[in-house]
Short mmCIF file of C-alpha atoms and ligand atoms in Angstrom, two decimals:
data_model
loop_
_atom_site.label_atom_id
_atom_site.label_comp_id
_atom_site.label_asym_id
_atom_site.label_seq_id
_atom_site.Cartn_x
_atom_site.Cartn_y
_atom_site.Cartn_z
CA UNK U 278 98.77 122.56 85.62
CA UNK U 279 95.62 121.17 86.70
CA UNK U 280 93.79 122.42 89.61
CA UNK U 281 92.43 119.29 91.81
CA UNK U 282 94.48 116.38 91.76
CA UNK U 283 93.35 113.01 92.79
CA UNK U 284 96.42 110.37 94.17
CA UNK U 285 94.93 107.22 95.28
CA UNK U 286 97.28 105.34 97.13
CA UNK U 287 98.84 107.86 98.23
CA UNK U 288 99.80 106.62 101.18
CA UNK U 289 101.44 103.17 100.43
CA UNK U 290 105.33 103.32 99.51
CA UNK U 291 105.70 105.07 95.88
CA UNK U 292 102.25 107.14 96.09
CA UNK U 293 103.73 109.05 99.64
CA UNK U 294 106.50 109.99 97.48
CA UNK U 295 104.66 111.07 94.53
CA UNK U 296 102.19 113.43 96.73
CA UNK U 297 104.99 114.35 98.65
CA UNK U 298 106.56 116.27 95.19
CA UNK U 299 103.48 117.10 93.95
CA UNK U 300 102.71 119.19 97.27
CA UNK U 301 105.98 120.75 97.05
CA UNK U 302 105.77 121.36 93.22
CA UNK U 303 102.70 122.44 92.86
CA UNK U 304 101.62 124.97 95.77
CA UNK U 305 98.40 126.05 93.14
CA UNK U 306 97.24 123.07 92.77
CA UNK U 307 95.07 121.08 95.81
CA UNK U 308 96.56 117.71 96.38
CA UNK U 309 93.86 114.54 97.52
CA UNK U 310 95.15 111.79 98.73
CA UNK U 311 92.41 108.73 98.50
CA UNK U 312 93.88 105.56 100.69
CA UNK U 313 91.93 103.07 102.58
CA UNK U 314 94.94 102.96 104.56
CA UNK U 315 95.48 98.94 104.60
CA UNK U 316 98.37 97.25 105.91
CA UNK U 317 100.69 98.63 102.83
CA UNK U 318 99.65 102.44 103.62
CA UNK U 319 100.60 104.15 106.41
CA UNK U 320 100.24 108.07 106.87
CA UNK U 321 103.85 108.47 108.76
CA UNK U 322 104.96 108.12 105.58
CA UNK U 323 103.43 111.66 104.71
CA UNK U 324 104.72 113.46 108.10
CA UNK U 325 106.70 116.32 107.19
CA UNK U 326 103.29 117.51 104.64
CA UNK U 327 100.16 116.63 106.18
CA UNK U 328 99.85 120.07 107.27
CA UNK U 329 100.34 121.92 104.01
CA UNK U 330 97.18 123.80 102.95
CA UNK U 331 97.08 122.47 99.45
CA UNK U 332 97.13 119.04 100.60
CA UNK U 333 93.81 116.63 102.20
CA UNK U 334 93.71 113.29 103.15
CA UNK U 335 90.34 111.46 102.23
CA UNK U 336 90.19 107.52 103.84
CA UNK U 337 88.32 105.54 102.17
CA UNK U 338 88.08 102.66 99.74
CA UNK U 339 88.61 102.99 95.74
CA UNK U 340 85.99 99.69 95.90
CA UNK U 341 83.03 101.47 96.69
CA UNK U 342 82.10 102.77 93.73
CA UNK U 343 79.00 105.53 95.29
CA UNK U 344 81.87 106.62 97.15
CA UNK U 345 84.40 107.45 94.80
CA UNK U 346 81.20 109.01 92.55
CA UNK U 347 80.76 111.46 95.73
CA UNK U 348 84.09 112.41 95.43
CA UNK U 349 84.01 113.29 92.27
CA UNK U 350 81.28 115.49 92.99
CA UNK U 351 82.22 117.15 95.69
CA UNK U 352 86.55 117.74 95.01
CA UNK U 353 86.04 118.39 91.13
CA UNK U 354 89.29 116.72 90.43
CA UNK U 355 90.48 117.55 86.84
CA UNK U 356 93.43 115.16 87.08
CA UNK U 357 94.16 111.46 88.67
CA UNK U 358 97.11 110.16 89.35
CA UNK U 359 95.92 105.95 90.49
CA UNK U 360 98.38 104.41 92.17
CA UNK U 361 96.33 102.50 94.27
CA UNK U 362 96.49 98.72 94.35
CA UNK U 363 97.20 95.46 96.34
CA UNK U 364 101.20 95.08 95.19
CA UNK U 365 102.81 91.95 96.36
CA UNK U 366 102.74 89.28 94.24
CA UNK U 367 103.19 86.41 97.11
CA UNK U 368 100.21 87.79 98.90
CA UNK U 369 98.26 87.72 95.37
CA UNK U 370 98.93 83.86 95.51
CA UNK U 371 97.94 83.54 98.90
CA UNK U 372 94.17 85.97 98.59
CA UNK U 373 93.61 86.46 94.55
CA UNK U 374 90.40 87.55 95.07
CA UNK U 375 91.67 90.69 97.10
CA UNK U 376 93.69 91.96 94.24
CA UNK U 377 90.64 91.33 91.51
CA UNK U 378 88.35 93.47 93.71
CA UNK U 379 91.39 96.35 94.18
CA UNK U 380 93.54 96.11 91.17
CA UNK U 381 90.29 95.83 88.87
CA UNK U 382 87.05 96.42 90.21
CA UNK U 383 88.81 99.95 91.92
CA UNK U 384 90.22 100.74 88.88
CA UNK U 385 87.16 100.26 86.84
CA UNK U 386 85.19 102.56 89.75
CA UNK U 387 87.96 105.46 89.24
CA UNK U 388 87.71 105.45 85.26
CA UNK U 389 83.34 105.39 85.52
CA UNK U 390 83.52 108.38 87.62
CA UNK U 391 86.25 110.26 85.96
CA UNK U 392 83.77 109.23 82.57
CA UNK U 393 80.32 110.63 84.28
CA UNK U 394 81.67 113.67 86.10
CA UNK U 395 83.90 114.85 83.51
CA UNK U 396 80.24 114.49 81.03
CA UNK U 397 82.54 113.99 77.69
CA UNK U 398 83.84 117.55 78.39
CA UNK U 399 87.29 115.92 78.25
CA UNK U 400 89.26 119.18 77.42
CA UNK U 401 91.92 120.28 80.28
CA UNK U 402 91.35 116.60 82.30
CA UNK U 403 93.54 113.80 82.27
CA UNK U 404 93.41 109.66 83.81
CA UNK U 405 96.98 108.49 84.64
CA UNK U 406 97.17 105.47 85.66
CA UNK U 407 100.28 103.27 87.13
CA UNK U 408 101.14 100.13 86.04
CA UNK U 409 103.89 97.41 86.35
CA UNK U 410 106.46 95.91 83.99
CA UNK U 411 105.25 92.58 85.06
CA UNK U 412 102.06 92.82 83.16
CA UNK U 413 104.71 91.84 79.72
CA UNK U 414 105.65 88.37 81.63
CA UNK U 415 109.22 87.20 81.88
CA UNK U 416 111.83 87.58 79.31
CA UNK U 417 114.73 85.17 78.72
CA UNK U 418 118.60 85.89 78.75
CA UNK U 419 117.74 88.50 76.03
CA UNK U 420 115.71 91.38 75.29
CA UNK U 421 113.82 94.12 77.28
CA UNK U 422 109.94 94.99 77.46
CA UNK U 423 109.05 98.09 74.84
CA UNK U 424 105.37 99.90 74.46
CA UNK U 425 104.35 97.27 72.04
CA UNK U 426 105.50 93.99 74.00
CA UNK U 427 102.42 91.39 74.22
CA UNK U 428 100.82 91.41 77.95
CA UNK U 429 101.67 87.88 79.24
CA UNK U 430 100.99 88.12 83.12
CA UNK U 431 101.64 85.15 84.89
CA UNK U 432 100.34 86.00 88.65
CA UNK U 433 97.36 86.69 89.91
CA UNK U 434 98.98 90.08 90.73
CA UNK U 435 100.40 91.12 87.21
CA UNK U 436 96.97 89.70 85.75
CA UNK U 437 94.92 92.00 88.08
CA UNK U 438 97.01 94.93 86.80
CA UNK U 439 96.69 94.05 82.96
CA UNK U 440 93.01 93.55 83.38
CA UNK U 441 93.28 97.23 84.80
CA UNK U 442 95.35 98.57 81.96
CA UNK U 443 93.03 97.12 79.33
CA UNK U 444 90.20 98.79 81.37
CA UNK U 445 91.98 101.81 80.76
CA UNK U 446 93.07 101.41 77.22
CA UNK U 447 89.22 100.58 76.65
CA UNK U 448 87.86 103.68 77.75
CA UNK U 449 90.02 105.65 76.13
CA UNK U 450 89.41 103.85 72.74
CA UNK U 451 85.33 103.63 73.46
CA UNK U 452 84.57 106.75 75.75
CA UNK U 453 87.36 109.26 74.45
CA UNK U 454 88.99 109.40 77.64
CA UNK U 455 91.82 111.13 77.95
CA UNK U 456 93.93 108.78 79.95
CA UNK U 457 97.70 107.43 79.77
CA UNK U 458 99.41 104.65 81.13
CA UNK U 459 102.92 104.22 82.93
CA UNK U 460 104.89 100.44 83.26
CA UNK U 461 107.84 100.45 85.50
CA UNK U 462 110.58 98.06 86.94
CA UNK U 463 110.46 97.45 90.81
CA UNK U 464 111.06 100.34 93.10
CA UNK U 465 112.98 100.67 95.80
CA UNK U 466 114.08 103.60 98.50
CA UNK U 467 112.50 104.25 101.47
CA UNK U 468 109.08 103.94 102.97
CA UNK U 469 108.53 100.59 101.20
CA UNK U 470 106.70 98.10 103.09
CA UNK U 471 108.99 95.19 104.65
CA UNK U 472 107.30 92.24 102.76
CA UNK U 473 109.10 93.06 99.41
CA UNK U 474 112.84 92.02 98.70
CA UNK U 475 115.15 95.20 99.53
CA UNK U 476 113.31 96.21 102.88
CA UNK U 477 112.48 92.66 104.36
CA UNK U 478 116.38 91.68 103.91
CA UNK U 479 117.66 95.25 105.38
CA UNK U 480 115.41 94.19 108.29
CA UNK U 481 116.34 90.32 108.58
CA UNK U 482 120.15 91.19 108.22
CA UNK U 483 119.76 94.02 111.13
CA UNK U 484 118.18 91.75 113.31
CA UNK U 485 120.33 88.42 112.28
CA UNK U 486 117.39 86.27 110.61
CA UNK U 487 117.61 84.01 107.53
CA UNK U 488 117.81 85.77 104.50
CA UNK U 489 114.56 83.45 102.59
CA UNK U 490 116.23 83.33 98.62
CA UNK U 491 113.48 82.45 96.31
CA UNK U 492 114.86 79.02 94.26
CA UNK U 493 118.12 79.46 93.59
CA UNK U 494 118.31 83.01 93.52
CA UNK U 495 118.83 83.68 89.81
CA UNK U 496 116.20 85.84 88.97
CA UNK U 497 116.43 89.12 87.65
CA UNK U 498 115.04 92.35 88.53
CA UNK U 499 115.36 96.54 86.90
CA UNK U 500 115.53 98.12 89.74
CA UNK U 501 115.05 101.79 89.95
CA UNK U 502 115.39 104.19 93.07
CA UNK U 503 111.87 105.76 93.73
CA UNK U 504 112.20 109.34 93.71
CA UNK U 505 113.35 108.57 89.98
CA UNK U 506 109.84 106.86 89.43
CA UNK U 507 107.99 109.85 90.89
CA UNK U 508 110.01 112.00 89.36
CA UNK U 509 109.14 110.42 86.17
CA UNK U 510 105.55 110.19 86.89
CA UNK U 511 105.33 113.94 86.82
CA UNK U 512 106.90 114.23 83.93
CA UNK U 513 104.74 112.04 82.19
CA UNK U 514 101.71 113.51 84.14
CA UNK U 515 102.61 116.86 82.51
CA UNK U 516 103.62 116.21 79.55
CA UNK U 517 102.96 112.93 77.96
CA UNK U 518 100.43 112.62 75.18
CA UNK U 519 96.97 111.89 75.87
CA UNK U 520 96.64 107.27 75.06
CA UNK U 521 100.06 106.68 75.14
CA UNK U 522 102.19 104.16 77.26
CA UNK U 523 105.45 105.06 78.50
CA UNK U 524 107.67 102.38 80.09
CA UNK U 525 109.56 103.55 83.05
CA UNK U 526 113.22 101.49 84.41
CA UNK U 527 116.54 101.90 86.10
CA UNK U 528 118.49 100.31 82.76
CA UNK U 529 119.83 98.89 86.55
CA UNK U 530 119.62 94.81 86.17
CA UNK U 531 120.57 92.26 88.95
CA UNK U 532 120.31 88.95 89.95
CA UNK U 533 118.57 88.37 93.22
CA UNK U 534 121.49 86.71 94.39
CA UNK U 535 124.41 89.26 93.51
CA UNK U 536 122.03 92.18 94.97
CA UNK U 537 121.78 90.25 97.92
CA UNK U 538 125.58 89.94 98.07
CA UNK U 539 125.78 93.89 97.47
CA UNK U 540 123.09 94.33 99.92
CA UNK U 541 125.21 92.26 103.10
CA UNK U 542 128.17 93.85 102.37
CA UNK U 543 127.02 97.22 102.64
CA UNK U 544 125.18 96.14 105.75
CA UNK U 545 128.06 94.91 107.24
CA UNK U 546 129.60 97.84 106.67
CA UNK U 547 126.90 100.08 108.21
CA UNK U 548 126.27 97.83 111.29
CA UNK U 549 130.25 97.49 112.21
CA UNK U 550 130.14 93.94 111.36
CA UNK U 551 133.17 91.69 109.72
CA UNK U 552 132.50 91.65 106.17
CA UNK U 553 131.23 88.40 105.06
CA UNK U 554 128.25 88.46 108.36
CA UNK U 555 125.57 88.74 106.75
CA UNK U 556 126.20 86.42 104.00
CA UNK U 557 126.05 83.73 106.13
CA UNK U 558 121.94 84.66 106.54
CA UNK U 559 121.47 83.70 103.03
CA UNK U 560 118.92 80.57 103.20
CA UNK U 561 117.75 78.79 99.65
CA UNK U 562 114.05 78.51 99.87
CA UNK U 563 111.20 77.06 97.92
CA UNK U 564 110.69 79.05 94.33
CA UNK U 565 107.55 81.35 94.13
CA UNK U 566 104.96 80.01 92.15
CA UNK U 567 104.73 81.17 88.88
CA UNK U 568 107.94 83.00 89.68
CA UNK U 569 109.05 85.35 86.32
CA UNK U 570 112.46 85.48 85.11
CA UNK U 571 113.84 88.59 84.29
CA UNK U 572 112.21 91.47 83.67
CA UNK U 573 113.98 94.25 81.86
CA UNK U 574 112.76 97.90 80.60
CA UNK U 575 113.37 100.31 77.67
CA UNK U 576 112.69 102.99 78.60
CA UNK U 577 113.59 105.07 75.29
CA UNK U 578 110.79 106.48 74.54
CA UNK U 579 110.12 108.42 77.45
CA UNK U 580 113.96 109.63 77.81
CA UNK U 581 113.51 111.11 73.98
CA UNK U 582 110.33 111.80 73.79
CA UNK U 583 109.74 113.18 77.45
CA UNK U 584 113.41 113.46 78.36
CA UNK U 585 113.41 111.71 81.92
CA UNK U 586 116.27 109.99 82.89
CA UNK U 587 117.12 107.87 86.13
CA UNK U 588 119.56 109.99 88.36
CA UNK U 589 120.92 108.08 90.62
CA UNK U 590 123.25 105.34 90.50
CA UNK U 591 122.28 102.01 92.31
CA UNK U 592 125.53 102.20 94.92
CA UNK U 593 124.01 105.67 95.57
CA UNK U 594 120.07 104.47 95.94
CA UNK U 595 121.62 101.56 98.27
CA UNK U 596 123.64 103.53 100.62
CA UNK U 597 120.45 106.08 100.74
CA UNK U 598 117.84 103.29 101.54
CA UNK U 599 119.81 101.29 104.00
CA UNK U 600 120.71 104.50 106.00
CA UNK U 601 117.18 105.63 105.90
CA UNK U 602 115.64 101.82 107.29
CA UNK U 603 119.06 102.34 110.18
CA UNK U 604 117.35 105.76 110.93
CA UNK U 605 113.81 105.15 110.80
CA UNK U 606 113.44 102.14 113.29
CA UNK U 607 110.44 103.49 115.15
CA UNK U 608 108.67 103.41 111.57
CA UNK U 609 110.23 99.53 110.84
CA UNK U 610 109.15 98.33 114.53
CA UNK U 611 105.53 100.17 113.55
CA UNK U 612 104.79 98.06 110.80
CA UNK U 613 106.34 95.15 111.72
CA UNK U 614 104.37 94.93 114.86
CA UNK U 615 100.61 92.99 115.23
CA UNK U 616 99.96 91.77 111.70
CA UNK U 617 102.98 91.30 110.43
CA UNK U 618 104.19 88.77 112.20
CA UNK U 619 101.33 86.47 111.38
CA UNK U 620 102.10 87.06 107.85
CA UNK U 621 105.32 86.25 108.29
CA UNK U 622 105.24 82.90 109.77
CA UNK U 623 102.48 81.96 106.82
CA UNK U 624 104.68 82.90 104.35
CA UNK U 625 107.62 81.49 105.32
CA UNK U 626 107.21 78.84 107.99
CA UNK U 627 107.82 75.36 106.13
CA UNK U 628 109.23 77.35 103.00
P1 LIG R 142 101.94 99.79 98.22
O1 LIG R 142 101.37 98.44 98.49
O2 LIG R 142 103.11 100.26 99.01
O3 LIG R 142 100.81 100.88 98.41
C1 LIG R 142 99.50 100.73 97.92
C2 LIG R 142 98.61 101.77 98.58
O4 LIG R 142 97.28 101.59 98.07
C3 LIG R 142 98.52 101.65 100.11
O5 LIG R 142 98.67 102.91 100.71
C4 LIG R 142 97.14 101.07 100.34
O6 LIG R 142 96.58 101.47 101.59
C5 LIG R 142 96.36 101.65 99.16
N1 LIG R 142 95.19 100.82 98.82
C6 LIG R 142 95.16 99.46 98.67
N2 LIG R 142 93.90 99.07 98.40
C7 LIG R 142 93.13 100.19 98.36
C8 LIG R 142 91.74 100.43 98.12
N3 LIG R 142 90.91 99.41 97.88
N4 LIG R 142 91.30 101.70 98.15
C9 LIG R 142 92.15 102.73 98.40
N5 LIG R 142 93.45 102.56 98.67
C10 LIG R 142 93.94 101.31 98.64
O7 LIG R 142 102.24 99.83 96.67
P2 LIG R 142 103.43 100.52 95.85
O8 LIG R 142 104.56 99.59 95.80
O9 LIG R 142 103.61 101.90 96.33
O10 LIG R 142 102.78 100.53 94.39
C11 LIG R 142 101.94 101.61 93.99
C12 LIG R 142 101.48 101.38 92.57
O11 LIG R 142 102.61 101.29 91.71
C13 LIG R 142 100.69 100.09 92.36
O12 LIG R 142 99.66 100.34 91.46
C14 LIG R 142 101.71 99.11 91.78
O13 LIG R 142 101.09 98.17 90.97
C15 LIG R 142 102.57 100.07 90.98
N6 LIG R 142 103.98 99.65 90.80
C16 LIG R 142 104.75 99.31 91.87
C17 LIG R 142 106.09 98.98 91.69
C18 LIG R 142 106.99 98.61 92.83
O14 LIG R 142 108.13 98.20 92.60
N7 LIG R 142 106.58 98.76 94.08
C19 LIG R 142 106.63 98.98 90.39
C20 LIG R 142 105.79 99.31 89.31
C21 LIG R 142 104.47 99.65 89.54
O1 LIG R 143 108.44 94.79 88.53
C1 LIG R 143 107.59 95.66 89.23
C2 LIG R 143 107.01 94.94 90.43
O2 LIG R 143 108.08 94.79 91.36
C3 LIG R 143 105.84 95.66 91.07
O3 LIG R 143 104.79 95.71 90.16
C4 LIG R 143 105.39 94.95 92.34
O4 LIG R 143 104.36 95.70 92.98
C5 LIG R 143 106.58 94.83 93.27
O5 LIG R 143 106.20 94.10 94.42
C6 LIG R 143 107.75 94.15 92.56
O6 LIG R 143 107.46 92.74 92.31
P1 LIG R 143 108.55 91.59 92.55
O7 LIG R 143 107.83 90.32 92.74
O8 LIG R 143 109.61 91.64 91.53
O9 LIG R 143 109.18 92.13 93.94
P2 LIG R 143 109.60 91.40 95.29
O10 LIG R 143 110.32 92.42 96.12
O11 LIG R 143 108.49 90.66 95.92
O12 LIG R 143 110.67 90.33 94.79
C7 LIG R 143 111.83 90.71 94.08
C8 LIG R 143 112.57 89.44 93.71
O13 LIG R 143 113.10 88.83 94.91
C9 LIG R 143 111.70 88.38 93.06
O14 LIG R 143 112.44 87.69 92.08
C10 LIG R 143 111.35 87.42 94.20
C11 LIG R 143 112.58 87.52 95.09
N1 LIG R 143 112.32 87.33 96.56
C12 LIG R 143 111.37 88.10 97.13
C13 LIG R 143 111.09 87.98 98.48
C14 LIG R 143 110.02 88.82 99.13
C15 LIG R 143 113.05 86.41 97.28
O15 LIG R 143 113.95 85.72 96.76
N2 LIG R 143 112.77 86.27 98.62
C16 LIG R 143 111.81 87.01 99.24
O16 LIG R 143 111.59 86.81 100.46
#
């Protein structure tokens, strides 16, 4: 196992999850947590570890590329673990330029340090970095992404993360180093921030607003429940081979619409409500831009060749997010105080 371990992002939704096992996992090896902390990363999240004595927090900002070489210097991480990056896609149409400096420019920062401080000794040290299944585009009715699917982003998110993964890919093909590369479907479980689908309709059904469905609602999503992506992450961390790509997904595919409908009901359930409430939130809105599909993973060769699986069922991830957003309001009124409500009414106002 290696000794100092650099997460960036550590403190958004799926990076507090992943340090949070790694902390636990590995009590030998020192945990660093690199987050600029912006409105996606919150350290609440990381509570019930923050005290652990294999485990620092370091603020600061993956852009700065001096910075990050300090680091470098100072921690002598052997492994990374990026998770780093701006995530949504609507706020990627909104302020592109935010997730080329992040997604890219950070990325590009990490991988020139790891290069110079690591001085082509390459033995024992290892880049992972995480990427998205929406880096392949948008299939049709058929089909799922593989390895070897052509990168067709089509938002200024997705594009920022392919630019990153060919980043990648090129310095392990020029410089030698060791690196790999994860896709997965979209995450969900708790912690996430409420601008993305699952959390920002738990929260609009609890507190009886519109329920904002993107076009007609027919889109479709792999949805897998977050501890399975972490979980996978340190498998792959471990023991995946050194340029390889593993895709990551839930085999779990909905329409937006009939996950909404599972999403109400179970809602209603929860909040003592006559079934059939919430469904009555649902309000057809303007399409996203650009918006993909269906995405869809196979994620063969990491079951065989790594032998991760997802374990839970999506019933199962459902019941466990929407009780954990019912018992975690002081963290949902946190973040959905100040700044959020500006973003709201800009993204939605006139939709
Ligand atoms: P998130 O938005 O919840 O968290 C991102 C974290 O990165 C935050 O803590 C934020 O403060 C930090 N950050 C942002 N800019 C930074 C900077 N310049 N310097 C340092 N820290 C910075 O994101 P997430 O949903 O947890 O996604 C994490 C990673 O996983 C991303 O790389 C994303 O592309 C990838 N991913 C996400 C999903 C998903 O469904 N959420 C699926 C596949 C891949
Ligand atoms: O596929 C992996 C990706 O999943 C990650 O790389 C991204 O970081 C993550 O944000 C997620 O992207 P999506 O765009 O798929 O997630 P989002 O939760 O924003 O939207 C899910 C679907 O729901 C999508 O088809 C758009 C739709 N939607 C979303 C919102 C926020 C709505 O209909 N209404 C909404 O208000």
């Amino acid at each position: 196992m290696k000794k100092n371990i650099l997460i960036t992002g550590g403190a958004g939704f799926i990076g507090s999850h992943v340090v949070r096992l790694f902390v636990n996992k590995y009590p030998e090896s020192k945990i660093y947590n690199l987050d600029k902390l912006t409105y996606a990363g919150n350290l609440e999240n990381l509570k019930d570890i923050e005290h652990r004595e294999n485990y620092t927090f370091i603020k600061g900002d993956i852009v700065d590329g001096e910075f990050i070489g300090l680091l470098f210097d100072k921690y002598k991480f052997d492994g990374v673990i990026h998770l780093a990056a701006e995530s949504h896609v609507d706020r990627s149409i909104a302020n592109p330029m935010e997730f080329v400096m992040t997604n890219v420019i950070g990325t590009v920062n990490l991988l020139n340090a790891a290069k110079v401080h690591w001085k082509d000794d390459f033995r024992g040290k290892l880049f992972y970095h995480i990427s998205t299944d929406e880096v392949y585009g948008s299939l049709g009715e058929e089909g799922l992404f593989s390895e070897t699917t052509a990168y067709d982003p089509h938002s200024p998110y997705s594009a920022a993360k392919a630019s990153s993964d060919h980043f990648v890919r090129a310095y392990h093909d020029t410089f030698g180093l060791p690196t790999v590369i994860s896709n997965c479907s979209n995450n969900y479980g708790a912690n996430q921030f409420p601008e993305k689908l699952i959390p920002l309709f738990i929260n609009n059904i609890k507190n009886n607003k519109p329920l904002p469905v993107y076009g007609k609602g027919e889109n479709v999503r792999d949805w897998l429940y977050v501890e399975d992506h972490a979980n996978a992450i340190d498998v792959i961390f471990n023991k995946g081979k050194i340029g390889e790509t593993y895709n990551i997904g839930g085999n779990n595919e909905w329409t937006n619409i009939d996950l909404i409908k599972v999403l109400c009901k179970v809602m209603d359930k929860k909040l003592g409500r006559e079934e059939g409430t919430s469904e009555k939130l649902i309000t057809f809105v303007k399409d996203r831009a650009g918006h993909d599909l269906r995405y869809a993973i196979d994620s063969s060769k990491l079951q065989k060749e790594l032998g991760w699986k997802p374990s839970l069922q999506f019933e199962e991830g459902i019941e466990k997010t929407t009780d954990w957003y019912l018992n975690n309001q002081e963290w949902l009124d946190n973040v959905t105080s100040g700044e959020y409500k500006k973003y709201y009414e800009e993204m939605y106002e006139g939709r």
